[in-house]
């Protein structure tokens, strides 16, 4: 019976994935340790050489180059090839560009390069150091993808390019990130390693103190550099170069691989989020002379402190993770700095040896031919006779070899000699060239026989490259630490009153700005509202708290109070939409100061009498983009929110003057967002206007009810019977056309001060004790003179 082999798809998938991973690691993403190039980069340089695009030659369209590379060597997408070529041409991406580009090749702003049909390119001068020795049998050649051509396995680069330009790539499960370095420092360290083969990273650090990025900037601290050089893995803190001058911060260099536009956008976003204070203006003044970003400061702003916050909160400071992962002997390996330089030296020694062997071979072959010429000239008459008597060239070559002892190659060369080479002058040239070749042969043989001479040759070439292409260091290495954990900017603790308008304008003012007045006065301007706007609410807090901003749609935003500048009592203020991403038409209903999210609850009430109770910790992760606090039906709206600590009671008040009092625990705690439960059943046309929390100990406190017409009264809590949640409540104040509907209800103590605000922006502040206490059925007394067309909208204890 024939045996059947069973193949499992799991085994096939596993093997196929391994093959794919190896292909990506070796053939795309990770550079070769010898020339520091990925395959696509190597093929671009080789393809441009094949097109004759050497320095000094005319540029060719990038599309022509991409087509050449794709069609002959790199069978992948055209954009992949073009993007790799663009990277080799960008001076802000590559420390020593290998491609000389003409046209729009992108910018440090993040602008995309023009399409390949518009740009042109050729090899840069330093790229010659990769390609000059290709014809001298210095490296092996391999068949291209279809076997029709050959391409170099690696380029015979003359300097440690892997570290000079660095590398970046992500493959399957692996990543490499090698920072660029200064060429002069690299060559200096390489020369030192030639003299001290066992030198470690600490010995090389004085010669090559750290990476040197094309965009300059600063590297903060040396520990990360030392660790990266020792192990091949390390983290560097890279920072922009900036300084404070004349009420402004000027940025002249930015971290490597960070777009300037990203930095500008981040600064703007942090200012809008309220995380950066003191910035009056931001300008990009960069031009052809260099990068320059100017941050204008507000008067009195500490520029040094703000600069430290910019480092902390924006990409002006970033962490560069070093991974010295390379392909060595066909496998990925992580190597230290000394090991990388030793591998380069081994490769360079092998390359120079192969080059020298090739040159020796060529010199010997040429000398052999010249010796044949010399012998033929010495027996010129005999040579002429042999050539004249021969029936064909092959017969003449055979006779010359037999008669004069010439080799086959010498005989062939003699047959092809021109008559002009028989003159005395030409005969002298042959002798001089032969003498020169014998000297070169002796030199090549000496180099091959003596490793010290071979190293000396490499040493001289490295010095010449450093002199030809070396430049000054761009990145400064400084002692110190990253600013990631610096303390927040110190903001003085001040008690403030916030006035928030219907359209979202907020004015933060010191409490002392509202002087106490007698009950029944006209009040003072609390915020200067714009036409069509009116004061929505007032709240007391301090500059060290957060603000939880609740809107009628049931969303909540968090904004640090320190983000708001303290202004004049009658100023317009700043719109909260400058800090918060609120929707069009979304209205602010409550603004609550919070300094501790670990204890307490948020109690929410809607216009239709629905109440909801969440742990305050549910709002700790709120932010300037907003989170959903309450699932509110489309026809309902959030009216009020308060913070409680449990164990007390709740009072809901309606515009019709009804109030209901019940235990807070009757509202079960739910996670946000939830739909809530019924707090009060409303009569037709009535709506909830306020929510008050009664703590367990309310001794000496009373309820203050305020109407739209400026009337109000205090009511003893004993006059408000406790009921179950969901009832209709009881009458809390008698209303008529003169006093208007109920608009606010607050809990006050005998020694509290109260501030009332009107839609027109008037604010009056007076002792609560000046308001008489009445029964539930009384109308109360005048609290503020409301001008025609104006109305009271809020009340707060200050």
JSON list of N, CA and C in Angstrom, two decimals, residues 118-146:
[
{"chain": "A", "resi": 118, "resn": "UNK", "atom": "N", "xyz": [9.30, 65.88, -11.65]},
{"chain": "A", "resi": 118, "resn": "UNK", "atom": "CA", "xyz": [9.73, 67.28, -11.58]},
{"chain": "A", "resi": 118, "resn": "UNK", "atom": "C", "xyz": [11.15, 67.45, -11.05]},
{"chain": "A", "resi": 119, "resn": "UNK", "atom": "N", "xyz": [11.63, 66.51, -10.27]},
{"chain": "A", "resi": 119, "resn": "UNK", "atom": "CA", "xyz": [12.95, 66.67, -9.64]},
{"chain": "A", "resi": 119, "resn": "UNK", "atom": "C", "xyz": [14.04, 65.98, -10.45]},
{"chain": "A", "resi": 120, "resn": "UNK", "atom": "N", "xyz": [15.27, 66.39, -10.19]},
{"chain": "A", "resi": 120, "resn": "UNK", "atom": "CA", "xyz": [16.43, 65.82, -10.87]},
{"chain": "A", "resi": 120, "resn": "UNK", "atom": "C", "xyz": [17.49, 65.49, -9.83]},
{"chain": "A", "resi": 121, "resn": "UNK", "atom": "N", "xyz": [18.43, 64.62, -10.22]},
{"chain": "A", "resi": 121, "resn": "UNK", "atom": "CA", "xyz": [19.44, 64.22, -9.24]},
{"chain": "A", "resi": 121, "resn": "UNK", "atom": "C", "xyz": [20.69, 63.70, -9.94]},
{"chain": "A", "resi": 122, "resn": "UNK", "atom": "N", "xyz": [21.76, 63.64, -9.15]},
{"chain": "A", "resi": 122, "resn": "UNK", "atom": "CA", "xyz": [23.01, 63.00, -9.53]},
{"chain": "A", "resi": 122, "resn": "UNK", "atom": "C", "xyz": [23.72, 62.62, -8.23]},
{"chain": "A", "resi": 123, "resn": "UNK", "atom": "N", "xyz": [24.81, 61.93, -8.33]},
{"chain": "A", "resi": 123, "resn": "UNK", "atom": "CA", "xyz": [25.54, 61.53, -7.15]},
{"chain": "A", "resi": 123, "resn": "UNK", "atom": "C", "xyz": [26.26, 62.72, -6.53]},
{"chain": "A", "resi": 124, "resn": "UNK", "atom": "N", "xyz": [26.33, 62.75, -5.22]},
{"chain": "A", "resi": 124, "resn": "UNK", "atom": "CA", "xyz": [27.10, 63.78, -4.53]},
{"chain": "A", "resi": 124, "resn": "UNK", "atom": "C", "xyz": [28.57, 63.37, -4.50]},
{"chain": "A", "resi": 125, "resn": "UNK", "atom": "N", "xyz": [29.48, 64.31, -4.25]},
{"chain": "A", "resi": 125, "resn": "UNK", "atom": "CA", "xyz": [30.90, 63.96, -4.25]},
{"chain": "A", "resi": 125, "resn": "UNK", "atom": "C", "xyz": [31.27, 62.85, -3.29]},
{"chain": "A", "resi": 126, "resn": "UNK", "atom": "N", "xyz": [30.67, 62.82, -2.08]},
{"chain": "A", "resi": 126, "resn": "UNK", "atom": "CA", "xyz": [31.05, 61.80, -1.12]},
{"chain": "A", "resi": 126, "resn": "UNK", "atom": "C", "xyz": [30.59, 60.41, -1.54]},
{"chain": "A", "resi": 127, "resn": "UNK", "atom": "N", "xyz": [29.58, 60.34, -2.43]},
{"chain": "A", "resi": 127, "resn": "UNK", "atom": "CA", "xyz": [29.12, 59.04, -2.91]},
{"chain": "A", "resi": 127, "resn": "UNK", "atom": "C", "xyz": [30.18, 58.36, -3.76]},
{"chain": "A", "resi": 128, "resn": "UNK", "atom": "N", "xyz": [31.10, 59.12, -4.31]},
{"chain": "A", "resi": 128, "resn": "UNK", "atom": "CA", "xyz": [32.20, 58.54, -5.10]},
{"chain": "A", "resi": 128, "resn": "UNK", "atom": "C", "xyz": [33.02, 57.59, -4.24]},
{"chain": "A", "resi": 129, "resn": "UNK", "atom": "N", "xyz": [33.10, 57.86, -2.93]},
{"chain": "A", "resi": 129, "resn": "UNK", "atom": "CA", "xyz": [33.87, 57.00, -2.04]},
{"chain": "A", "resi": 129, "resn": "UNK", "atom": "C", "xyz": [33.24, 55.62, -1.88]},
{"chain": "A", "resi": 130, "resn": "UNK", "atom": "N", "xyz": [32.01, 55.45, -2.34]},
{"chain": "A", "resi": 130, "resn": "UNK", "atom": "CA", "xyz": [31.35, 54.15, -2.33]},
{"chain": "A", "resi": 130, "resn": "UNK", "atom": "C", "xyz": [31.63, 53.36, -3.62]},
{"chain": "A", "resi": 131, "resn": "UNK", "atom": "N", "xyz": [31.87, 54.07, -4.72]},
{"chain": "A", "resi": 131, "resn": "UNK", "atom": "CA", "xyz": [31.76, 53.46, -6.04]},
{"chain": "A", "resi": 131, "resn": "UNK", "atom": "C", "xyz": [33.07, 53.38, -6.82]},
{"chain": "A", "resi": 132, "resn": "UNK", "atom": "N", "xyz": [34.07, 54.15, -6.42]},
{"chain": "A", "resi": 132, "resn": "UNK", "atom": "CA", "xyz": [35.31, 54.25, -7.21]},
{"chain": "A", "resi": 132, "resn": "UNK", "atom": "C", "xyz": [36.01, 52.92, -7.39]},
{"chain": "A", "resi": 133, "resn": "UNK", "atom": "N", "xyz": [35.94, 52.06, -6.42]},
{"chain": "A", "resi": 133, "resn": "UNK", "atom": "CA", "xyz": [36.72, 50.82, -6.45]},
{"chain": "A", "resi": 133, "resn": "UNK", "atom": "C", "xyz": [35.92, 49.62, -6.94]},
{"chain": "A", "resi": 134, "resn": "UNK", "atom": "N", "xyz": [34.71, 49.88, -7.44]},
{"chain": "A", "resi": 134, "resn": "UNK", "atom": "CA", "xyz": [33.87, 48.76, -7.87]},
{"chain": "A", "resi": 134, "resn": "UNK", "atom": "C", "xyz": [34.49, 47.96, -9.01]},
{"chain": "A", "resi": 135, "resn": "UNK", "atom": "N", "xyz": [35.24, 48.63, -9.88]},
{"chain": "A", "resi": 135, "resn": "UNK", "atom": "CA", "xyz": [35.81, 47.95, -11.06]},
{"chain": "A", "resi": 135, "resn": "UNK", "atom": "C", "xyz": [37.11, 47.21, -10.73]},
{"chain": "A", "resi": 136, "resn": "UNK", "atom": "N", "xyz": [37.52, 47.22, -9.46]},
{"chain": "A", "resi": 136, "resn": "UNK", "atom": "CA", "xyz": [38.81, 46.62, -9.11]},
{"chain": "A", "resi": 136, "resn": "UNK", "atom": "C", "xyz": [38.65, 45.33, -8.32]},
{"chain": "A", "resi": 137, "resn": "UNK", "atom": "N", "xyz": [37.55, 44.63, -8.55]},
{"chain": "A", "resi": 137, "resn": "UNK", "atom": "CA", "xyz": [37.32, 43.32, -7.94]},
{"chain": "A", "resi": 137, "resn": "UNK", "atom": "C", "xyz": [37.39, 43.39, -6.41]},
{"chain": "A", "resi": 138, "resn": "UNK", "atom": "N", "xyz": [36.88, 44.48, -5.86]},
{"chain": "A", "resi": 138, "resn": "UNK", "atom": "CA", "xyz": [36.94, 44.66, -4.41]},
{"chain": "A", "resi": 138, "resn": "UNK", "atom": "C", "xyz": [35.81, 43.94, -3.69]},
{"chain": "A", "resi": 139, "resn": "UNK", "atom": "N", "xyz": [34.68, 43.74, -4.35]},
{"chain": "A", "resi": 139, "resn": "UNK", "atom": "CA", "xyz": [33.53, 43.08, -3.74]},
{"chain": "A", "resi": 139, "resn": "UNK", "atom": "C", "xyz": [32.96, 42.06, -4.71]},
{"chain": "A", "resi": 140, "resn": "UNK", "atom": "N", "xyz": [32.16, 41.16, -4.18]},
{"chain": "A", "resi": 140, "resn": "UNK", "atom": "CA", "xyz": [31.52, 40.14, -5.01]},
{"chain": "A", "resi": 140, "resn": "UNK", "atom": "C", "xyz": [30.27, 40.71, -5.66]},
{"chain": "A", "resi": 141, "resn": "UNK", "atom": "N", "xyz": [29.96, 40.21, -6.83]},
{"chain": "A", "resi": 141, "resn": "UNK", "atom": "CA", "xyz": [28.74, 40.56, -7.55]},
{"chain": "A", "resi": 141, "resn": "UNK", "atom": "C", "xyz": [27.79, 39.37, -7.54]},
{"chain": "A", "resi": 142, "resn": "UNK", "atom": "N", "xyz": [26.50, 39.67, -7.50]},
{"chain": "A", "resi": 142, "resn": "UNK", "atom": "CA", "xyz": [25.46, 38.65, -7.48]},
{"chain": "A", "resi": 142, "resn": "UNK", "atom": "C", "xyz": [24.50, 38.88, -8.64]},
{"chain": "A", "resi": 143, "resn": "UNK", "atom": "N", "xyz": [23.81, 37.84, -9.10]},
{"chain": "A", "resi": 143, "resn": "UNK", "atom": "CA", "xyz": [22.80, 38.03, -10.15]},
{"chain": "A", "resi": 143, "resn": "UNK", "atom": "C", "xyz": [21.67, 38.91, -9.64]},
{"chain": "A", "resi": 144, "resn": "UNK", "atom": "N", "xyz": [21.10, 39.73, -10.52]},
{"chain": "A", "resi": 144, "resn": "UNK", "atom": "CA", "xyz": [19.94, 40.53, -10.13]},
{"chain": "A", "resi": 144, "resn": "UNK", "atom": "C", "xyz": [18.71, 39.65, -10.04]},
{"chain": "A", "resi": 145, "resn": "UNK", "atom": "N", "xyz": [17.55, 40.24, -9.85]},
{"chain": "A", "resi": 145, "resn": "UNK", "atom": "CA", "xyz": [16.35, 39.46, -9.54]},
{"chain": "A", "resi": 145, "resn": "UNK", "atom": "C", "xyz": [15.95, 38.49, -10.66]},
{"chain": "A", "resi": 146, "resn": "UNK", "atom": "N", "xyz": [16.28, 38.82, -11.91]},
{"chain": "A", "resi": 146, "resn": "UNK", "atom": "CA", "xyz": [15.89, 37.91, -13.00]},
{"chain": "A", "resi": 146, "resn": "UNK", "atom": "C", "xyz": [17.10, 37.23, -13.65]}
]
